[in-house]
Coordinates of C-alpha atoms in Angstrom, one line a residue:
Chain A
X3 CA 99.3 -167.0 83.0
X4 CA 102.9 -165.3 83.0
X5 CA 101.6 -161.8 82.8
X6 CA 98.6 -161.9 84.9
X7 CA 99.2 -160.4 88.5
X8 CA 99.6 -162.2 91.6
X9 CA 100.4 -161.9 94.8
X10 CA 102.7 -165.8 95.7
X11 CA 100.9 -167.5 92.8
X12 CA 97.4 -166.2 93.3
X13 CA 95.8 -164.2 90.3
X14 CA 94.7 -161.3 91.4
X15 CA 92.0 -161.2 88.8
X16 CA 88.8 -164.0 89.1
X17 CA 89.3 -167.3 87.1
X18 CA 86.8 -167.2 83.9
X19 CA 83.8 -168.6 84.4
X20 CA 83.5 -172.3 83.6
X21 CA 81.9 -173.7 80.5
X22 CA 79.4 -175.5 82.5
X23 CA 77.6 -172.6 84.8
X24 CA 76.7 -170.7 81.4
X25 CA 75.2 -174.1 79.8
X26 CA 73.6 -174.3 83.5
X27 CA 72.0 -170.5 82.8
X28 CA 70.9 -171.2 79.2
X29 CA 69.5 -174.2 80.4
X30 CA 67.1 -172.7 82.8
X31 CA 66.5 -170.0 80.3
X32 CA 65.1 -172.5 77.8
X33 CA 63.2 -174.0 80.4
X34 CA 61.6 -170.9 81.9
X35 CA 60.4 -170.4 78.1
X36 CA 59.1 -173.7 77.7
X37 CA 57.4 -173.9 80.5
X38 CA 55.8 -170.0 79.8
X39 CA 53.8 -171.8 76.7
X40 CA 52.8 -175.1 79.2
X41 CA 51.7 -172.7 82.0
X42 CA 49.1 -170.5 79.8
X43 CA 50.6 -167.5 81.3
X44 CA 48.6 -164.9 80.7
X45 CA 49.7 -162.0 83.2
X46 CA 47.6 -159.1 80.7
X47 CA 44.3 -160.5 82.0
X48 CA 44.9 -159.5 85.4
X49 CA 44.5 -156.6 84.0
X50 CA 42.1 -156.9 81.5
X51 CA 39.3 -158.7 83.9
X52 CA 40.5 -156.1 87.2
X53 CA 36.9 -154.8 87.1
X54 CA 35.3 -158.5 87.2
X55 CA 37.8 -159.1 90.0
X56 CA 36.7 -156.1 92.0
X57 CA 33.2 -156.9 91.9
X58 CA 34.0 -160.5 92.8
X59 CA 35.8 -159.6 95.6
X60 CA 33.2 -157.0 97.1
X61 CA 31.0 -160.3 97.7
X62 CA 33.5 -161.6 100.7
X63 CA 32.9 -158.4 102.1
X64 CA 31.7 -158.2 105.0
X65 CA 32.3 -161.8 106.0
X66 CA 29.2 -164.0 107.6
X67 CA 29.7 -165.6 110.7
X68 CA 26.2 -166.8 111.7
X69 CA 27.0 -170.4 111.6
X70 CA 30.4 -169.3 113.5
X71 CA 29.7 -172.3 115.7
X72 CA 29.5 -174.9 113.3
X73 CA 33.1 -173.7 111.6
X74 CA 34.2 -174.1 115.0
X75 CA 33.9 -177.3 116.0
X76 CA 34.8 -178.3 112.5
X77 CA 38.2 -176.4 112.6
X78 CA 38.7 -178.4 116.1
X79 CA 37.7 -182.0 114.1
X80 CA 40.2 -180.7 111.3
X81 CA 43.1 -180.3 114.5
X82 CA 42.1 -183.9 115.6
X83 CA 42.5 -185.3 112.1
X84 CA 46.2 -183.7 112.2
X85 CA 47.3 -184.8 115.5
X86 CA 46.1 -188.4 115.1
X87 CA 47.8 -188.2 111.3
X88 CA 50.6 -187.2 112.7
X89 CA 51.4 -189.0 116.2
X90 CA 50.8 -192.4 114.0
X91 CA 53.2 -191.0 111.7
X92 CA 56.0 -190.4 114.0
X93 CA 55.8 -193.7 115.6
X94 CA 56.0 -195.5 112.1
X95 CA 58.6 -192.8 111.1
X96 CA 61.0 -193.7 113.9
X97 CA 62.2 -197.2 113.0
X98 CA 61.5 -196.6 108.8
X99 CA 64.0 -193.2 109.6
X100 CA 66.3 -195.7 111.5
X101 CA 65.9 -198.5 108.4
X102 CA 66.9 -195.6 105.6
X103 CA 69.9 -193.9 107.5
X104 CA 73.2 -195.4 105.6
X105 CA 75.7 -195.1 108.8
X106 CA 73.2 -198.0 110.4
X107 CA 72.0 -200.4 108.4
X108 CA 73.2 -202.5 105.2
X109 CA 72.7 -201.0 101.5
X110 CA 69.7 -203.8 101.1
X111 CA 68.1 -202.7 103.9
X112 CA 68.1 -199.0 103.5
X113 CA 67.4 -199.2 99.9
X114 CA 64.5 -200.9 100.0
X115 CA 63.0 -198.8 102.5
X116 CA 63.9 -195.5 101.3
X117 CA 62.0 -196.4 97.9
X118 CA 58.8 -197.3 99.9
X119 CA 59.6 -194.0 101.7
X120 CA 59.6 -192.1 98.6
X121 CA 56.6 -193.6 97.3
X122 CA 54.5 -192.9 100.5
X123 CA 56.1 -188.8 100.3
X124 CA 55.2 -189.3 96.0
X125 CA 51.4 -188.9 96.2
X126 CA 49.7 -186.5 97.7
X127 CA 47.5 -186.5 100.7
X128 CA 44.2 -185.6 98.6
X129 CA 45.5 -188.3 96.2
X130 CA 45.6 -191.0 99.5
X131 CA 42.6 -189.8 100.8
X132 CA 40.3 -190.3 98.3
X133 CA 41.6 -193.9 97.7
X134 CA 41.2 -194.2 101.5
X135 CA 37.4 -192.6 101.2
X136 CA 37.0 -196.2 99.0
X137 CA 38.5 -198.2 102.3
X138 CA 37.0 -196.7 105.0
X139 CA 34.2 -194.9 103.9
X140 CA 33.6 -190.7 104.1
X141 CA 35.2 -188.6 107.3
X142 CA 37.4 -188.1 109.0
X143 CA 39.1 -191.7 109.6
X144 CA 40.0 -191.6 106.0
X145 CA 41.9 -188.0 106.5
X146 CA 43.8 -189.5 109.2
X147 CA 45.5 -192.4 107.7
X148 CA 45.8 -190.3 104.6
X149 CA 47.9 -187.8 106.8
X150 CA 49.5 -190.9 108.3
X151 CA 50.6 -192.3 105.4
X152 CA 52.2 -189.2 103.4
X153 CA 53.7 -188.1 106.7
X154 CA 55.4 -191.2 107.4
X155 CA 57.5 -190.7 104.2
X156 CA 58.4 -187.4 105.0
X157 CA 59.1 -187.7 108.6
X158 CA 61.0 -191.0 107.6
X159 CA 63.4 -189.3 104.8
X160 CA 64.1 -186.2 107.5
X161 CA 64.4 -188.8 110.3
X162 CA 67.1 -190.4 108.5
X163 CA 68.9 -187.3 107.3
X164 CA 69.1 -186.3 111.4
X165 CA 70.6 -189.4 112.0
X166 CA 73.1 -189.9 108.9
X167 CA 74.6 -186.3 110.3
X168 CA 75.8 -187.5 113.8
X169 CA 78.7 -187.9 115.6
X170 CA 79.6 -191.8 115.2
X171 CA 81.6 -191.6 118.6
X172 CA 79.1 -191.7 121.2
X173 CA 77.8 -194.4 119.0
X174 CA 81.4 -196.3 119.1
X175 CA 81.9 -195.3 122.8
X176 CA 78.5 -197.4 123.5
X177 CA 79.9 -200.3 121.4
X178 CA 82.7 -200.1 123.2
X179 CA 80.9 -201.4 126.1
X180 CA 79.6 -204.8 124.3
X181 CA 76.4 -203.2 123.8
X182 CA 74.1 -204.8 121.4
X183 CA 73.0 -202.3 117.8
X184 CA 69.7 -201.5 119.6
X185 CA 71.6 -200.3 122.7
X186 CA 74.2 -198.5 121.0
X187 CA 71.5 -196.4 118.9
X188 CA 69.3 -195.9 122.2
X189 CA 72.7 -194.2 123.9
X190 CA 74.1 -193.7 121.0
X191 CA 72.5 -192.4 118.4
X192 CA 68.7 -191.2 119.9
X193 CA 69.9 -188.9 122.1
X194 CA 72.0 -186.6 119.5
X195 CA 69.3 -186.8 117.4
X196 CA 66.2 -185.8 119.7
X197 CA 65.5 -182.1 119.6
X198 CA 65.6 -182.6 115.8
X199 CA 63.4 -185.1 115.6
X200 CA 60.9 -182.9 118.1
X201 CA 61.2 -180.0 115.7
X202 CA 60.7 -181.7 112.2
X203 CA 57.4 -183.7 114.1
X204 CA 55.7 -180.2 115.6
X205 CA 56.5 -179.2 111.6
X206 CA 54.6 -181.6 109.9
X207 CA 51.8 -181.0 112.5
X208 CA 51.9 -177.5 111.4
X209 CA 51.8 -178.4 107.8
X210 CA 49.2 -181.3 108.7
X211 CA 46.8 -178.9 110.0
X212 CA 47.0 -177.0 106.7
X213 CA 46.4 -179.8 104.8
X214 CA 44.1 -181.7 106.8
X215 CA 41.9 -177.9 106.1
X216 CA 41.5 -179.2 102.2
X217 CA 40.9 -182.7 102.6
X218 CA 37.0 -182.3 103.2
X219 CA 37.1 -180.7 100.1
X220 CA 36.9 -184.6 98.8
X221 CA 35.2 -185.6 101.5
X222 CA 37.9 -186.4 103.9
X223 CA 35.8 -184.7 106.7
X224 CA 37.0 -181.5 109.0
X225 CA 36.6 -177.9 107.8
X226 CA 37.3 -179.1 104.2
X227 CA 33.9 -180.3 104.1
X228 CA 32.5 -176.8 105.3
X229 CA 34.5 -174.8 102.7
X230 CA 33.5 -176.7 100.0
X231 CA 30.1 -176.6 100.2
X232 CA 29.7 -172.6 100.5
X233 CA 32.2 -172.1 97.4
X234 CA 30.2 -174.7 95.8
X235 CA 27.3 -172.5 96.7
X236 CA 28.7 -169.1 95.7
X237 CA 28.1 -168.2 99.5
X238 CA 31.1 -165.9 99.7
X239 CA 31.0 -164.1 102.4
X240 CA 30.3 -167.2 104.3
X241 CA 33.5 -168.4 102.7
X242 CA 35.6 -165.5 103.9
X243 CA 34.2 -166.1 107.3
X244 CA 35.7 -170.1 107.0
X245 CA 38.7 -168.8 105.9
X246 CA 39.6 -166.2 108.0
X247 CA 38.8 -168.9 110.9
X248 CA 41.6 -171.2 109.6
X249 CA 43.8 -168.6 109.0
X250 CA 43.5 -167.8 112.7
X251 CA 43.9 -171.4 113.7
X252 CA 47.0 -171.7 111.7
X253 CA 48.8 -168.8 112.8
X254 CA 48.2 -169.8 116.5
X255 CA 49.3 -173.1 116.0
X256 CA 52.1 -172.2 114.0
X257 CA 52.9 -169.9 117.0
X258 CA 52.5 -172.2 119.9
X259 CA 53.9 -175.1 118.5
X260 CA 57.2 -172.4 117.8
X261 CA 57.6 -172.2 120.8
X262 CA 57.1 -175.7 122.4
X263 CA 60.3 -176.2 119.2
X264 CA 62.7 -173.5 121.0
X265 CA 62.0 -175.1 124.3
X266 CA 62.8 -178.3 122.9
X267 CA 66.2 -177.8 121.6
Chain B
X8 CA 93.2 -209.1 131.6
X9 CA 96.7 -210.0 129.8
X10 CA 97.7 -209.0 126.5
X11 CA 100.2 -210.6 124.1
X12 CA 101.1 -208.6 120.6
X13 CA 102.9 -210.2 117.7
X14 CA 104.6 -207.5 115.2
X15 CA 100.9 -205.4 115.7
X16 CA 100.6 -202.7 112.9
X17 CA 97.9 -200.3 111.7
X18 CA 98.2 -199.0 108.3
X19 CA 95.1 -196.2 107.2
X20 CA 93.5 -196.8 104.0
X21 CA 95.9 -193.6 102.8
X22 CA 98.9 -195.4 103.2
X23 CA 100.1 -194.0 106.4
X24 CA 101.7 -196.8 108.4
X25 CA 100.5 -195.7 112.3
X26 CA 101.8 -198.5 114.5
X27 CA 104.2 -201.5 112.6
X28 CA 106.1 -204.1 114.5
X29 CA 104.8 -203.7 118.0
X30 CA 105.6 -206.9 120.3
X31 CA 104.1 -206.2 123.7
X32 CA 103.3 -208.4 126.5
X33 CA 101.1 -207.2 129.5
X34 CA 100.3 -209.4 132.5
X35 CA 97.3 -209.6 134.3
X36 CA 97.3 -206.6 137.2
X37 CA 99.9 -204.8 135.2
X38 CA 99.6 -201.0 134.8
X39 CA 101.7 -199.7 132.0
X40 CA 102.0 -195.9 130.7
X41 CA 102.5 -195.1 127.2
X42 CA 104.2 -191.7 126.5
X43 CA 105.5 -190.1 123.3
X44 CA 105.2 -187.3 121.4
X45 CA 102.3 -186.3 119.2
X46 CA 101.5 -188.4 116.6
X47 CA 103.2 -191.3 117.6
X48 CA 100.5 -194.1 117.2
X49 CA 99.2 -193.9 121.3
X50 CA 95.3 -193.8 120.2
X51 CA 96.3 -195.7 117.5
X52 CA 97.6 -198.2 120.1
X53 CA 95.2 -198.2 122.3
X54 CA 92.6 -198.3 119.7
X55 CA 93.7 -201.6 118.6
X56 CA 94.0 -203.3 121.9
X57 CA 91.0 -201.8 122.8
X58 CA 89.4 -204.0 120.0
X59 CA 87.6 -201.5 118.7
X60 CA 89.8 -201.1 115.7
X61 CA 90.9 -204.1 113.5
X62 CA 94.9 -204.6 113.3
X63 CA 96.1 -204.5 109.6
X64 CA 99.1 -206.4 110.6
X65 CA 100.7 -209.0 112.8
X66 CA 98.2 -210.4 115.6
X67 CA 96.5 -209.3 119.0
X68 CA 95.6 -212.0 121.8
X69 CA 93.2 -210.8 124.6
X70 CA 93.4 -213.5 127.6
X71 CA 95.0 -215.8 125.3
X72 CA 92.5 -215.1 122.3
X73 CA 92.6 -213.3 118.5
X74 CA 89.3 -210.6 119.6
X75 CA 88.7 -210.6 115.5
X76 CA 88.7 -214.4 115.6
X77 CA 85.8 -214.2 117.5
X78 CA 82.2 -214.8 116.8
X79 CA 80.1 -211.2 117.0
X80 CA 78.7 -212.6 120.4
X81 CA 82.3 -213.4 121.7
X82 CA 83.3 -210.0 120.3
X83 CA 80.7 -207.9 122.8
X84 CA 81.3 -210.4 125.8
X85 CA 85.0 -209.7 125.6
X86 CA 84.5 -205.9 125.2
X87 CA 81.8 -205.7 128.5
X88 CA 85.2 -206.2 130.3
X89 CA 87.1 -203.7 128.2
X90 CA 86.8 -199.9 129.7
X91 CA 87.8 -196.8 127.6
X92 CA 88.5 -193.4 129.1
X93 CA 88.9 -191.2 126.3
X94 CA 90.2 -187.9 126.0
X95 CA 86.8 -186.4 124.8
X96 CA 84.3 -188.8 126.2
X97 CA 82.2 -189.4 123.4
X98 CA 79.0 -189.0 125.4
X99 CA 76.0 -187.3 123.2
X100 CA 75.5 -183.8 125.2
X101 CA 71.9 -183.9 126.2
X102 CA 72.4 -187.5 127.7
X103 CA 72.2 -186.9 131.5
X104 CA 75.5 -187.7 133.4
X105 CA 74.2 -190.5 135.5
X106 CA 72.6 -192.0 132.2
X107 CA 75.6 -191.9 130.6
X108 CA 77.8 -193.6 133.7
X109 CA 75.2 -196.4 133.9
X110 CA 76.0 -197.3 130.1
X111 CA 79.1 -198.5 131.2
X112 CA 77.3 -201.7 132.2
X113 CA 74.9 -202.2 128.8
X114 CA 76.9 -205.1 127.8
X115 CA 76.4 -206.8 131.1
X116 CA 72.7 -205.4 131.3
X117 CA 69.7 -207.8 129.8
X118 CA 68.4 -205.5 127.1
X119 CA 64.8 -204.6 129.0
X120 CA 67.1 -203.2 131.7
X121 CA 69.3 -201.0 128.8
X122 CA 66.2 -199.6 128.0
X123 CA 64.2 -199.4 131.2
X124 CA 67.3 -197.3 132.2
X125 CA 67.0 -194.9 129.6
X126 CA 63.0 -193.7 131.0
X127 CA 64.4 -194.0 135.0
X128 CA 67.9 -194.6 135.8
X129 CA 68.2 -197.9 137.6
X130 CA 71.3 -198.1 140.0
X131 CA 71.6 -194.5 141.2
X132 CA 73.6 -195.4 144.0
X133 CA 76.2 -197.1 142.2
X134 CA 76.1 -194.4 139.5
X135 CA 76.5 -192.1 142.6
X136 CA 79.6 -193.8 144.1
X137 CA 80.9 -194.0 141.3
X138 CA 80.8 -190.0 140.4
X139 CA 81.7 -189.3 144.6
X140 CA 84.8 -191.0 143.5
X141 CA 86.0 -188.3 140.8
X142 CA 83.8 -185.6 143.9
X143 CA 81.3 -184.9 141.1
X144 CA 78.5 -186.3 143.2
X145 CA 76.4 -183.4 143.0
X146 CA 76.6 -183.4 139.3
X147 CA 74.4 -186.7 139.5
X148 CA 71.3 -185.2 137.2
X149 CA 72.9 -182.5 135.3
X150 CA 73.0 -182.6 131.8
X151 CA 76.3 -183.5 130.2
X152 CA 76.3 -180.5 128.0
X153 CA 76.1 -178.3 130.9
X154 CA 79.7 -179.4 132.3
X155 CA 83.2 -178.2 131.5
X156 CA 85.5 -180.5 129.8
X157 CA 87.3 -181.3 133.0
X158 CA 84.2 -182.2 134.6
X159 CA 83.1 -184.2 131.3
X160 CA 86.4 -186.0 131.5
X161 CA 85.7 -186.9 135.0
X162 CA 82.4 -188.6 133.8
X163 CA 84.1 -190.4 131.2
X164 CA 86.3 -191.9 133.5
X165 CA 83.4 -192.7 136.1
X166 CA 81.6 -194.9 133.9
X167 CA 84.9 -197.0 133.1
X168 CA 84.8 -197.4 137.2
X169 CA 81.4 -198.0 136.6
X170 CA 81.4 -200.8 134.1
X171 CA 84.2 -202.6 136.6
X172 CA 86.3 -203.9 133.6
X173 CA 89.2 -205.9 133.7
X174 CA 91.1 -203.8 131.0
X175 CA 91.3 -199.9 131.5
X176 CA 92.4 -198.3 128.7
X177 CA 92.7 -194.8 128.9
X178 CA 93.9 -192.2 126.2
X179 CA 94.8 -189.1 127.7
X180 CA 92.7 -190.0 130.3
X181 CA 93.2 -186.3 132.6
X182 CA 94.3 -183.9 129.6
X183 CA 91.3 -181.4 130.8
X184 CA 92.2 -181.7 134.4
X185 CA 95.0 -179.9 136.7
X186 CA 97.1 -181.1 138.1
X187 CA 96.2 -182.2 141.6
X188 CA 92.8 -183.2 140.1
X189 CA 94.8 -185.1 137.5
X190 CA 96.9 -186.7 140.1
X191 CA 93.4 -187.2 142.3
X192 CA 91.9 -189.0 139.5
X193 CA 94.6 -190.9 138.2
X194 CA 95.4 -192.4 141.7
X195 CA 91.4 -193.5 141.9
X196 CA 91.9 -195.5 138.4
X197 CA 95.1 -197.0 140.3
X198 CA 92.9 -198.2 143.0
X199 CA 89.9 -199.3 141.2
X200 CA 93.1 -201.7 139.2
X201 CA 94.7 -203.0 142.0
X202 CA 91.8 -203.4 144.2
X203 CA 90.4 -205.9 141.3
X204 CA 93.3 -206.9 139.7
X205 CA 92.4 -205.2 136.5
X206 CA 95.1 -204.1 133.8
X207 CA 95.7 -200.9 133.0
X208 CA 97.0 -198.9 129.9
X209 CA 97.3 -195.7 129.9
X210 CA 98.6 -193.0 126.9
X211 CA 99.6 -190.2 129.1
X212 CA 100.8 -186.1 128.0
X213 CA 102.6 -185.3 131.5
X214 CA 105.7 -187.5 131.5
X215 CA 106.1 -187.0 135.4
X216 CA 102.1 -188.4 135.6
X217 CA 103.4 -191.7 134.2
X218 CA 106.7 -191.8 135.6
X219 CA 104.6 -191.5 139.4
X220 CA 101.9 -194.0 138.9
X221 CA 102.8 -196.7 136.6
X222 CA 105.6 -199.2 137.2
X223 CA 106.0 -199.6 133.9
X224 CA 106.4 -197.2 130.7
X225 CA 106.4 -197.7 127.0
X226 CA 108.1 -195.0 124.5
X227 CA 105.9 -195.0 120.9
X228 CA 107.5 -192.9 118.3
X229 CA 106.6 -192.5 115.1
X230 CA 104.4 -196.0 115.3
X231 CA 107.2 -197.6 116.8
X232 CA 108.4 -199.1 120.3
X233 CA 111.2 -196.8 121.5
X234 CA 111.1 -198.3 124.8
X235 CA 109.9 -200.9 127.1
X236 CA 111.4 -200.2 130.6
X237 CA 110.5 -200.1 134.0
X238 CA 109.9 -196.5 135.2
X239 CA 113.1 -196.4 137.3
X240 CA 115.1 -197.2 134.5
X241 CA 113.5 -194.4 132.1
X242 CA 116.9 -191.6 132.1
X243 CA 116.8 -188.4 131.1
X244 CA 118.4 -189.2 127.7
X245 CA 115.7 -191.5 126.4
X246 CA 112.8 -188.8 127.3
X247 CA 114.8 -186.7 125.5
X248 CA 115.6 -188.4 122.3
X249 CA 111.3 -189.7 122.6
X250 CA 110.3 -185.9 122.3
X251 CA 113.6 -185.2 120.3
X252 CA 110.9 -184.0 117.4
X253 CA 109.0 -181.6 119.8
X254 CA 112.4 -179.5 120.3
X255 CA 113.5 -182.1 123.2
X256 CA 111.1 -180.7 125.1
X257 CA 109.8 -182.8 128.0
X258 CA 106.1 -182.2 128.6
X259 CA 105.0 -182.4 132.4
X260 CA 102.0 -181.5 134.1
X261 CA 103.2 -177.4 134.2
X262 CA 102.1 -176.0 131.9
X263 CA 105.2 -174.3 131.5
X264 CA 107.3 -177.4 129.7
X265 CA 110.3 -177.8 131.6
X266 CA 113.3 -177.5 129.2
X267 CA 115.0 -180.9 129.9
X268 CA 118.3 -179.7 129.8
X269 CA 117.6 -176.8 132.4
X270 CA 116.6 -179.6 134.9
X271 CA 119.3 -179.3 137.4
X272 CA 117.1 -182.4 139.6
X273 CA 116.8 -185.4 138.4
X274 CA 113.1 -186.2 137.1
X275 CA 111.0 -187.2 140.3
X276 CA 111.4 -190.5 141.9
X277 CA 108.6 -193.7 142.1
X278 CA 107.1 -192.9 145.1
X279 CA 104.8 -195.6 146.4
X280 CA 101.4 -194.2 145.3
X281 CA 98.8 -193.3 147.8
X282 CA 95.6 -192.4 147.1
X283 CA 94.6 -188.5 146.8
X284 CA 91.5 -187.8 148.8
X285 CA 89.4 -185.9 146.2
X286 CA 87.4 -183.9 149.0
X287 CA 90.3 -181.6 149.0
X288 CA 90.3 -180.0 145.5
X289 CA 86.3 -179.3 145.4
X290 CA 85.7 -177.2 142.6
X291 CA 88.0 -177.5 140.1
X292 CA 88.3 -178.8 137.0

């Protein structure tokens, strides 16, 4: 290092690189190869079968919306599915996010419930649904606690990550006072924590409205249903009409729901 | 609330000794200032008798009673009649103001009426007389992210009137304030003390502050007593050797410093403290 120049000890060229980012780059190298072979890429087919594609596509066009009114009230059933998935969820995400957050409770206690977290956020909502299609029988009842339980673990895991990143003074300050634990996280902790909580919820309705779209694909009722049957029946421009109606649905509640989150925080 | 200390030290978990060999004795009723220059232990101190941090040495007796000798229930009974004004009242900033007073009384409070308070506030005329004290009445529903840090001080140190405790500790209690609203609210925690005969501690910046309102004033340097002496008897000297690290600088509630050795007057007298109507300084802080 005696000839390199620097200005009070600092080189003035960069430090090599470290041994361990180029493993890091070969490693992902290796893996994007790897997983080339597993995936069956085949990118020269999109080319090959363009003329099948064109003709395929030609069929959504124009799109059919004669049974407009049916799609309708089945987009509205696939909302209700969300909502209820969802409001069930926050209320069982609120004291599991409190159980998993390190900076409240004892190791044994947020250990065990961050692994029956993780489990519940694991498997898919299709996955839940269709064992819950065995419980409680086709429709909708068994989209909802499908959303309810796959939600829980993710509102859970981002409930506890809002509260692990607050500032323990208000919380002490409370304390101070000869408040009890639930006291000091109703002043304490709740408060800080709020708009974050408000914005993560309206996100997983967001993304709950999406999903609850495919679950009557397995017979999880809503819109799901709908779509299934007409791409089942090679009815494609009735498809394109479905989809183009959740597409709208999304966007506007993606757009609303926006800005209930900036009036929030 | 009286307070006995035997050799009380703090040592962090780095190493760093912050208070060692502290022997203090406070009567009930008495108000003591702690001065000294930065660094020198004073949250540390307070801290510690507050009982919200665990001595590493010697021993701490509240009314007579080791606070970490307690059982958990003991523990919160004796801090309900604790209050803490802090320098930054650690109040979460969408909490309301009058929300945040009434949680001076949660330890006092049965817990449905903690919570209950929460959804509808449930003594707004106390947390009102309270707030009309420091004249920040009309505050009463404003959320505490919406006030400057003077006025958030001000709330900090309502709630402690608030929760009525029999200890006051407060750590820099009017740092945000100037100084007639200092003064203003510094004479209101006098009067809440001697009207109950509560104790009060108080870790102050402005030398002249402490030298005015407390009978009584403790030197920390360097985690260690430099002196114990009754305000009259504080000289020029011993201020000066306290702040001896800070250039001998004295600091008083100017915000120019006064240079202690261009003091041609001696440092202001003990007057016998009145209270300062607030009414008159409307709009500061």
């Amino acid at each position: 290092m005696k000839n390199t120049p620097s200005i009070r000890g600092v080189p003035l060229t960069p430090p090599p690189s470290h041994l361990s980012t180029t493993i890091a780059w070969g490693v992902l190298f290796v893996l994007l190869i790897w997983s080339w072979e597993g995936a069956d890429m085949r990118p020269l087919d999109l080319i090959k079968y363009s003329g099948n594609m064109s003709i395929f596509i030609k069929e959504f066009f124009p799109p059919n919306f004669h049974d407009w009114r049916i799609y309708l009230e089945e987009m509205v059933v696939t909302v209700h599915i969300a909502v209820w998935g969802t409001v069930l969820a926050i209320i069982c995400a609120i004291p599991c996010g409190l159980l998993s957050s390190e900076n409240l409770v004892p190791a044994w206690v947020y250990q065990p419930m961050r692994r029956v977290m993780d489990a519940c956020r694991a498997i898919n909502e299709m996955v839940f649904a269709m064992l819950f299609i065995v419980a409680v029988g086709l429709g909708p009842f068994a989209g909802v606690m499908a959303l309810w339980v796959h939600t829980t673990g993710v509102l859970a895991k981002l409930f506890a990550e809002a509260v692990e990143a607050i500032d323990p003074r208000p919380m002490e300050g409370v304390r101070a006072t000869g408040a009890n634990a639930v006291e000091e996280i109703l002043y304490g902790v709740i408060p800080q924590v709020l708009p974050l909580w408000i914005s993560y919820s309206l996100y997983r309705f967001e993304s709950n409205v999406r999903s609850a779209s495919v679950l009557g694909i397995v017979g999880a009722g809503g819109i799901g249903v709908i779509l299934h049957e007409v791409i089942r029946g090679f009815d494609y421009a009735e498809t394109a009409a479905v989809l183009i109606i959740i597409i709208v649905c999304v966007t506007l509640l993606d757009l609303i729901s926006a800005r209930i989150r900036q009036w929030a925080i | 609330m009286s307070i006995v200390t035997h050799q009380l030290g703090l040592e962090h978990g780095n190493g760093f000794r912050a208070l060692h060999g502290l022997n203090l004795k406070l009567t009930a009723g008495e108000r003591v200032a702690i001065i000294g220059p930065s660094g020198a232990g004073k949250t540390s101190l307070i801290r510690l008798l507050g009982s919200a941090l665990r001595p590493t040495n010697g021993r701490l007796e509240l009314l007579g009673e080791n606070p970490w000798q307690q059982s958990a229930a003991g523990l919160r009974q004796l801090r309900t009649r604790i209050g803490t004004i802090h320098q930054a009242p650690p109040i979460p900033p969408r909490l309301r103001v009058i929300t945040a007073i009434l949680a001076g009384r949660l330890g006092r409070w049965p817990a449905w009426k903690g919570l209950l308070s929460l959804l509808y506030p449930v003594d707004i005329a106390g947390a009102q007389q309270a707030l009309a004290r420091l004249d920040l009445a009309d505050r009463l529903f404003e959320r505490c992210d919406r006030l400057s840090g003077g006025q958030l001080q001000r709330v900090g140190i309502a709630r402690v009137l608030y929760q009525q405790p029999d200890l006051i500790l407060a750590d820099e209690p009017v740092s945000a304030l100037d100084p007639i609203l200092a003064d203003a609210a510094i004479a209101q925690i006098v009067a809440e003390a001697e009207q109950r005969g509560a104790t009060v501690l108080a870790s102050l910046h402005a030398v002249d502050l402490a030298l005015k309102w407390f009978p009584r004033v403790i030197g920390l340097r360097s985690g260690q007593l430099a002196f114990d002496l009754p305000a009259a008897e504080v000289s020029t000297d011993m201020l000066r050797d306290l702040y001896s690290s800070e250039g001998s600088i004295v600091p008083t509630q100017a915000n120019d410093p006064a240079l202690l050795h261009a003091l041609t007057e001696p440092l202001p007298e003990i007057t016998d403290p009145k209270v300062v109507r607030l009414d008159s300084c409307r709009g500061r802080g």
